[in-house]
């Protein structure tokens, strides 16, 4: 197996390669002055099984284009199979038509990946379980939940905690983590979003959190508003403390300030996206999914 990495998350790609006792294979990614890219595979890949690691967070368009070009270069160089490991899968939120006249961004990504030559997709904690259905090639969903449940087991008295999904879409996730911790109680927040702006209009709570440490688990943190609002609601409803766990640290706009100034005690995310120094803050801890990714690549 040969592992190639794009520019979006080299630290994670290096960690994954290390777990597999491999080095990243050489790739020239030349960036022209107008930011177009030209890719050159610098190692023989004829009849080889190749893996490309590229996380497609901001700038999603650039990272996707780079991924498409790398896959194309590997295909043209004769690779036998090309697995794309996309730790954070951008453009998955628009997975269906919400309002008349909209397109399906995820379908565009799926068709392009297949057209350039990808033979398999691996990704972490997808937004909905329906995503693999959009692809013709196999899609394997990996999860950071085992990393979170290990951390939760170690850090808290399980009897005193309640898990919380910050929206109804996260129920599958929260049930899974509850089961892995011995079916501990969970609550869900109902949140109503404005379909045009994406802003949260209204929220409510199903389940008992009074006197408990509330642990919110979500797939991603973008602006941080979902987590911050959920924490306030949980404290209003009697939770003693709130901690937050999310796989993907998208951290757009003022997420850093919103999260640092929120009533959440600590925020745990993973390295599916590279977190630049400027995006780090005191309450933040980054856990790694590299071992899970490496294990999945060996299967
Ligand atoms: C929504 O369905 C997702 O699971 C996240 O809750 C959401 O994307 C978080 O967004 P933000 O941090 O901007 O509130």
Tab-separated table of C-alpha atoms and ligand atoms in Angstrom:
chain	number	residue	atom	x	y	z
A	1	UNK	CA	0.000	0.000	0.000
A	2	UNK	CA	1.189	3.523	-0.826
A	3	UNK	CA	-0.115	6.542	1.058
A	4	UNK	CA	-0.259	10.014	-0.457
A	5	UNK	CA	-1.343	13.181	1.274
A	6	UNK	CA	-2.743	16.445	0.003
A	7	UNK	CA	-1.949	19.699	1.763
A	8	UNK	CA	-5.024	19.957	3.965
A	9	UNK	CA	-4.043	17.740	6.918
A	10	UNK	CA	-0.458	16.505	6.630
A	11	UNK	CA	0.018	16.014	10.413
A	12	UNK	CA	-2.833	13.477	10.496
A	13	UNK	CA	-1.606	11.769	7.297
A	14	UNK	CA	1.878	11.430	8.829
A	15	UNK	CA	0.468	9.926	12.034
A	16	UNK	CA	-1.625	7.420	10.041
A	17	UNK	CA	1.388	6.404	7.944
A	18	UNK	CA	3.462	5.966	11.110
A	19	UNK	CA	0.863	3.604	12.619
A	20	UNK	CA	1.229	1.548	9.414
A	21	UNK	CA	5.044	1.654	9.517
A	22	UNK	CA	5.058	3.525	6.211
A	23	UNK	CA	6.295	6.886	4.989
A	24	UNK	CA	4.081	9.171	2.921
A	25	UNK	CA	4.841	8.620	-0.760
A	26	UNK	CA	6.246	11.644	-2.621
A	27	UNK	CA	3.912	13.898	-4.537
A	28	UNK	CA	4.645	17.211	-6.184
A	29	UNK	CA	1.825	19.690	-5.644
A	30	UNK	CA	2.846	22.735	-7.630
A	31	UNK	CA	0.750	25.849	-7.004
A	32	UNK	CA	0.727	28.354	-9.873
A	33	UNK	CA	0.646	32.090	-9.056
A	34	UNK	CA	-3.109	32.131	-9.768
A	35	UNK	CA	-3.504	29.233	-7.260
A	36	UNK	CA	-4.244	26.532	-9.832
A	37	UNK	CA	-2.521	23.276	-8.928
A	38	UNK	CA	-0.502	20.738	-10.914
A	39	UNK	CA	0.098	17.293	-9.462
A	40	UNK	CA	2.919	14.856	-10.190
A	41	UNK	CA	3.171	11.399	-8.637
A	42	UNK	CA	6.864	10.918	-7.893
A	43	UNK	CA	6.955	7.170	-7.317
A	44	UNK	CA	5.922	4.150	-9.406
A	45	UNK	CA	2.334	3.169	-8.572
A	46	UNK	CA	1.620	0.756	-11.433
A	47	UNK	CA	-0.714	-1.978	-10.092
A	48	UNK	CA	-0.362	-0.622	-6.548
A	49	UNK	CA	-3.132	-0.056	-4.008
A	50	UNK	CA	-2.983	3.645	-3.228
A	51	UNK	CA	-4.534	5.785	-0.513
A	52	UNK	CA	-4.996	9.536	-0.726
A	53	UNK	CA	-5.609	11.461	2.493
A	54	UNK	CA	-7.293	14.835	2.083
A	55	UNK	CA	-9.617	16.562	4.506
A	56	UNK	CA	-12.062	18.798	2.704
A	57	UNK	CA	-12.712	21.559	5.213
A	58	UNK	CA	-12.150	25.243	4.513
A	59	UNK	CA	-11.201	26.054	1.754
A	60	UNK	CA	-13.369	23.108	0.693
A	61	UNK	CA	-13.309	23.952	-3.014
A	62	UNK	CA	-9.500	24.101	-3.141
A	63	UNK	CA	-9.079	20.927	-1.096
A	64	UNK	CA	-11.577	19.001	-3.203
A	65	UNK	CA	-9.961	20.163	-6.431
A	66	UNK	CA	-6.546	19.103	-5.103
A	67	UNK	CA	-7.976	15.692	-4.169
A	68	UNK	CA	-9.567	15.231	-7.609
A	69	UNK	CA	-6.269	16.096	-9.300
A	70	UNK	CA	-4.252	13.708	-7.092
A	71	UNK	CA	-6.670	10.842	-7.770
A	72	UNK	CA	-6.555	11.591	-11.494
A	73	UNK	CA	-2.734	11.579	-11.472
A	74	UNK	CA	-2.658	8.227	-9.640
A	75	UNK	CA	-5.164	6.704	-12.047
A	76	UNK	CA	-3.187	7.904	-15.046
A	77	UNK	CA	-0.042	6.435	-13.460
A	78	UNK	CA	-1.675	2.991	-13.349
A	79	UNK	CA	-2.704	2.596	-9.695
A	80	UNK	CA	-4.766	-0.572	-9.175
A	81	UNK	CA	-7.068	0.932	-6.548
A	82	UNK	CA	-7.404	4.440	-5.123
A	83	UNK	CA	-8.945	4.759	-1.681
A	84	UNK	CA	-9.724	8.321	-0.729
A	85	UNK	CA	-9.565	8.836	3.019
A	86	UNK	CA	-11.473	12.066	3.581
A	87	UNK	CA	-11.389	12.483	7.379
A	88	UNK	CA	-13.755	15.470	7.239
A	89	UNK	CA	-16.092	15.226	4.279
A	90	UNK	CA	-17.002	18.715	3.056
A	91	UNK	CA	-20.223	19.527	1.204
A	92	UNK	CA	-22.138	16.713	2.881
A	93	UNK	CA	-24.719	18.942	4.550
A	94	UNK	CA	-26.541	19.555	1.240
A	95	UNK	CA	-27.280	15.841	0.814
A	96	UNK	CA	-30.783	16.392	-0.542
A	97	UNK	CA	-33.044	19.136	-1.813
A	98	UNK	CA	-34.405	21.105	1.147
A	99	UNK	CA	-36.174	23.822	-0.927
A	100	UNK	CA	-37.368	23.848	-4.526
A	101	UNK	CA	-34.662	25.029	-6.890
A	102	UNK	CA	-31.678	23.830	-4.852
A	103	UNK	CA	-28.989	21.444	-6.105
A	104	UNK	CA	-27.480	18.442	-4.278
A	105	UNK	CA	-23.854	19.362	-3.571
A	106	UNK	CA	-23.019	15.914	-2.229
A	107	UNK	CA	-24.107	14.316	-5.510
A	108	UNK	CA	-21.699	16.577	-7.426
A	109	UNK	CA	-18.817	15.559	-5.150
A	110	UNK	CA	-19.699	11.845	-5.381
A	111	UNK	CA	-19.939	11.854	-9.178
A	112	UNK	CA	-16.675	13.770	-9.573
A	113	UNK	CA	-14.751	11.498	-7.200
A	114	UNK	CA	-15.985	8.457	-9.109
A	115	UNK	CA	-15.258	10.054	-12.485
A	116	UNK	CA	-11.633	10.887	-11.635
A	117	UNK	CA	-10.950	7.331	-10.497
A	118	UNK	CA	-11.578	6.873	-6.759
A	119	UNK	CA	-12.487	3.257	-5.992
A	120	UNK	CA	-13.421	3.590	-2.311
A	121	UNK	CA	-14.144	6.340	0.207
A	122	UNK	CA	-13.392	6.300	3.915
A	123	UNK	CA	-14.585	9.099	6.136
A	124	UNK	CA	-15.395	9.880	9.760
A	125	UNK	CA	-18.758	10.504	11.392
A	126	UNK	CA	-20.864	11.396	8.412
A	127	UNK	CA	-23.730	13.802	8.755
A	128	UNK	CA	-26.416	11.220	7.948
A	129	UNK	CA	-26.305	7.463	7.341
A	130	UNK	CA	-27.863	8.071	3.895
A	131	UNK	CA	-24.644	9.524	2.449
A	132	UNK	CA	-23.157	6.182	1.216
A	133	UNK	CA	-26.312	5.633	-0.891
A	134	UNK	CA	-25.376	8.582	-3.105
A	135	UNK	CA	-22.122	6.871	-4.195
A	136	UNK	CA	-21.731	3.943	-6.588
A	137	UNK	CA	-18.318	3.053	-5.082
A	138	UNK	CA	-18.111	1.665	-1.517
A	139	UNK	CA	-18.151	4.213	1.301
A	140	UNK	CA	-17.024	3.157	4.750
A	141	UNK	CA	-17.925	5.340	7.686
A	142	UNK	CA	-15.430	5.383	10.544
A	143	UNK	CA	-16.225	6.928	13.901
A	144	UNK	CA	-14.467	8.883	16.610
A	145	UNK	CA	-17.075	7.770	19.136
A	146	UNK	CA	-14.834	5.046	20.584
A	147	UNK	CA	-12.153	7.680	21.285
A	148	UNK	CA	-14.804	9.789	23.037
A	149	UNK	CA	-16.260	6.956	25.091
A	150	UNK	CA	-12.780	5.937	26.294
A	151	UNK	CA	-12.130	9.523	27.390
A	152	UNK	CA	-15.551	9.809	29.061
A	153	UNK	CA	-15.038	6.525	30.958
A	154	UNK	CA	-11.685	7.773	32.193
A	155	UNK	CA	-12.678	11.337	33.143
A	156	UNK	CA	-16.131	11.134	34.758
A	157	UNK	CA	-18.159	9.086	37.189
A	158	UNK	CA	-20.500	7.391	34.710
A	159	UNK	CA	-23.362	7.392	37.268
A	160	UNK	CA	-23.381	11.198	37.313
A	161	UNK	CA	-23.532	11.939	33.616
A	162	UNK	CA	-26.176	12.359	30.967
A	163	UNK	CA	-25.269	12.361	27.283
A	164	UNK	CA	-26.925	14.998	25.119
A	165	UNK	CA	-27.533	15.221	21.401
A	166	UNK	CA	-27.810	18.889	20.450
A	167	UNK	CA	-30.310	18.069	17.685
A	168	UNK	CA	-32.619	15.274	16.563
A	169	UNK	CA	-30.228	14.368	13.719
A	170	UNK	CA	-27.685	13.199	16.309
A	171	UNK	CA	-29.896	10.531	17.897
A	172	UNK	CA	-28.164	7.604	16.141
A	173	UNK	CA	-24.815	8.866	17.448
A	174	UNK	CA	-25.990	9.449	21.006
A	175	UNK	CA	-27.642	6.015	21.223
A	176	UNK	CA	-24.436	4.389	20.006
A	177	UNK	CA	-22.236	6.117	22.567
A	178	UNK	CA	-24.788	5.499	25.331
A	179	UNK	CA	-24.718	1.767	24.497
A	180	UNK	CA	-20.924	1.693	24.509
A	181	UNK	CA	-20.995	3.177	28.019
A	182	UNK	CA	-23.507	0.624	29.341
A	183	UNK	CA	-26.760	2.276	28.211
A	184	UNK	CA	-26.348	5.425	30.270
A	185	UNK	CA	-29.179	7.997	30.022
A	186	UNK	CA	-29.323	10.536	27.250
A	187	UNK	CA	-31.341	13.638	26.397
A	188	UNK	CA	-31.971	15.377	23.094
A	189	UNK	CA	-32.383	18.982	22.161
A	190	UNK	CA	-34.838	19.902	19.434
A	191	UNK	CA	-33.613	22.779	17.367
A	192	UNK	CA	-35.416	24.537	14.607
A	193	UNK	CA	-33.238	26.145	11.931
A	194	UNK	CA	-34.149	28.830	9.427
A	195	UNK	CA	-33.636	26.987	6.113
A	196	UNK	CA	-32.528	30.173	4.357
A	197	UNK	CA	-29.934	31.505	6.821
A	198	UNK	CA	-29.141	28.340	8.796
A	199	UNK	CA	-29.668	30.291	12.070
A	200	UNK	CA	-31.254	28.489	15.029
A	201	UNK	CA	-34.808	29.822	15.613
A	202	UNK	CA	-36.010	27.823	18.575
A	203	UNK	CA	-34.867	24.999	20.859
A	204	UNK	CA	-36.298	22.645	23.502
A	205	UNK	CA	-35.142	19.714	25.652
A	206	UNK	CA	-36.372	16.109	25.840
A	207	UNK	CA	-35.010	14.186	28.826
A	208	UNK	CA	-33.808	14.782	32.377
A	209	UNK	CA	-30.506	16.574	33.045
A	210	UNK	CA	-31.098	17.998	36.542
A	211	UNK	CA	-28.200	17.402	38.936
A	212	UNK	CA	-26.132	15.675	36.236
A	213	UNK	CA	-22.955	16.467	34.334
A	214	UNK	CA	-24.143	16.934	30.752
A	215	UNK	CA	-21.923	15.717	27.932
A	216	UNK	CA	-22.936	16.971	24.507
A	217	UNK	CA	-21.801	14.866	21.551
A	218	UNK	CA	-22.077	16.135	17.985
A	219	UNK	CA	-20.553	15.401	14.583
A	220	UNK	CA	-19.163	18.875	14.002
A	221	UNK	CA	-18.719	22.334	15.447
A	222	UNK	CA	-18.954	25.065	12.859
A	223	UNK	CA	-19.833	28.496	14.294
A	224	UNK	CA	-20.058	27.060	17.822
A	225	UNK	CA	-23.596	28.415	18.318
A	226	UNK	CA	-25.212	24.964	18.577
A	227	UNK	CA	-22.856	23.917	21.385
A	228	UNK	CA	-22.989	27.261	23.222
A	229	UNK	CA	-26.812	27.471	23.061
A	230	UNK	CA	-27.166	23.825	24.072
A	231	UNK	CA	-24.928	24.409	27.112
A	232	UNK	CA	-27.044	27.378	28.285
A	233	UNK	CA	-30.248	25.359	27.879
A	234	UNK	CA	-28.788	22.434	29.846
A	235	UNK	CA	-27.642	24.654	32.716
A	236	UNK	CA	-31.070	26.384	32.772
A	237	UNK	CA	-32.566	22.910	33.133
A	238	UNK	CA	-30.407	22.031	36.140
A	239	UNK	CA	-27.283	20.357	34.692
A	240	UNK	CA	-24.343	20.923	37.046
A	241	UNK	CA	-21.634	21.258	34.376
A	242	UNK	CA	-21.443	20.894	30.610
A	243	UNK	CA	-18.683	19.329	28.491
A	244	UNK	CA	-18.730	19.111	24.687
A	245	UNK	CA	-17.367	16.498	22.276
A	246	UNK	CA	-17.423	16.801	18.472
A	247	UNK	CA	-15.552	14.896	15.788
A	248	UNK	CA	-14.972	17.696	13.297
A	249	UNK	CA	-13.561	21.072	14.381
A	250	UNK	CA	-14.800	23.131	11.445
A	251	UNK	CA	-14.469	26.318	13.558
A	252	UNK	CA	-15.789	28.895	11.130
A	253	UNK	CA	-16.349	32.599	11.818
A	254	UNK	CA	-16.108	33.452	15.566
A	255	UNK	CA	-16.244	29.858	16.825
A	256	UNK	CA	-13.116	30.259	18.968
A	257	UNK	CA	-14.526	33.249	20.907
A	258	UNK	CA	-18.049	31.788	21.121
A	259	UNK	CA	-16.761	28.504	22.546
A	260	UNK	CA	-14.154	30.001	24.894
A	261	UNK	CA	-16.754	32.456	26.307
A	262	UNK	CA	-19.521	29.847	26.547
A	263	UNK	CA	-20.585	28.062	29.730
A	264	UNK	CA	-18.998	24.816	28.468
A	265	UNK	CA	-16.191	23.677	30.784
A	266	UNK	CA	-14.093	21.847	28.167
A	267	UNK	CA	-14.393	21.100	24.480
A	268	UNK	CA	-12.955	17.941	22.896
A	269	UNK	CA	-12.563	17.590	19.148
A	270	UNK	CA	-10.455	15.349	16.909
A	271	UNK	CA	-7.782	15.913	14.295
A	272	UNK	CA	-9.978	15.071	11.260
A	273	UNK	CA	-9.323	18.725	10.396
A	274	UNK	CA	-6.001	20.408	11.071
A	275	UNK	CA	-6.457	23.073	13.731
A	276	UNK	CA	-4.162	26.016	13.130
A	277	UNK	CA	-2.477	27.771	16.081
A	278	UNK	CA	-4.811	30.764	15.587
A	279	UNK	CA	-7.872	28.557	16.060
A	280	UNK	CA	-6.678	26.984	19.326
A	281	UNK	CA	-8.061	28.153	22.686
A	282	UNK	CA	-7.711	27.325	26.356
A	283	UNK	CA	-10.795	25.125	26.740
A	284	UNK	CA	-9.926	23.020	23.684
A	285	UNK	CA	-8.370	19.537	23.656
A	286	UNK	CA	-7.640	17.657	20.409
A	287	UNK	CA	-7.830	13.854	20.395
A	288	UNK	CA	-6.491	11.793	17.498
A	289	UNK	CA	-8.370	9.459	15.151
A	290	UNK	CA	-5.139	8.328	13.447
A	291	UNK	CA	-5.125	4.853	14.981
A	292	UNK	CA	-8.720	4.185	13.898
A	293	UNK	CA	-7.932	5.343	10.345
A	294	UNK	CA	-4.775	3.211	10.167
A	295	UNK	CA	-6.648	0.131	11.380
A	296	UNK	CA	-9.374	0.666	8.755
A	297	UNK	CA	-6.781	0.958	5.975
A	298	UNK	CA	-5.260	-2.381	6.991
A	299	UNK	CA	-8.630	-4.199	6.666
B	1	LIG	C1	-26.063	20.011	12.485
B	1	LIG	O1	-26.979	19.315	12.102
B	1	LIG	C2	-24.737	19.496	12.918
B	1	LIG	O2	-24.827	18.242	13.531
B	1	LIG	C3	-24.088	20.488	13.871
B	1	LIG	O3	-24.879	20.560	15.043
B	1	LIG	C4	-23.973	21.843	13.270
B	1	LIG	O4	-23.424	21.786	11.991
B	1	LIG	C5	-23.146	22.770	14.146
B	1	LIG	O5	-23.137	24.022	13.565
B	1	LIG	P1	-22.806	25.327	14.387
B	1	LIG	O6	-21.570	25.067	15.192
B	1	LIG	O7	-22.615	26.385	13.326
B	1	LIG	O8	-23.993	25.647	15.226
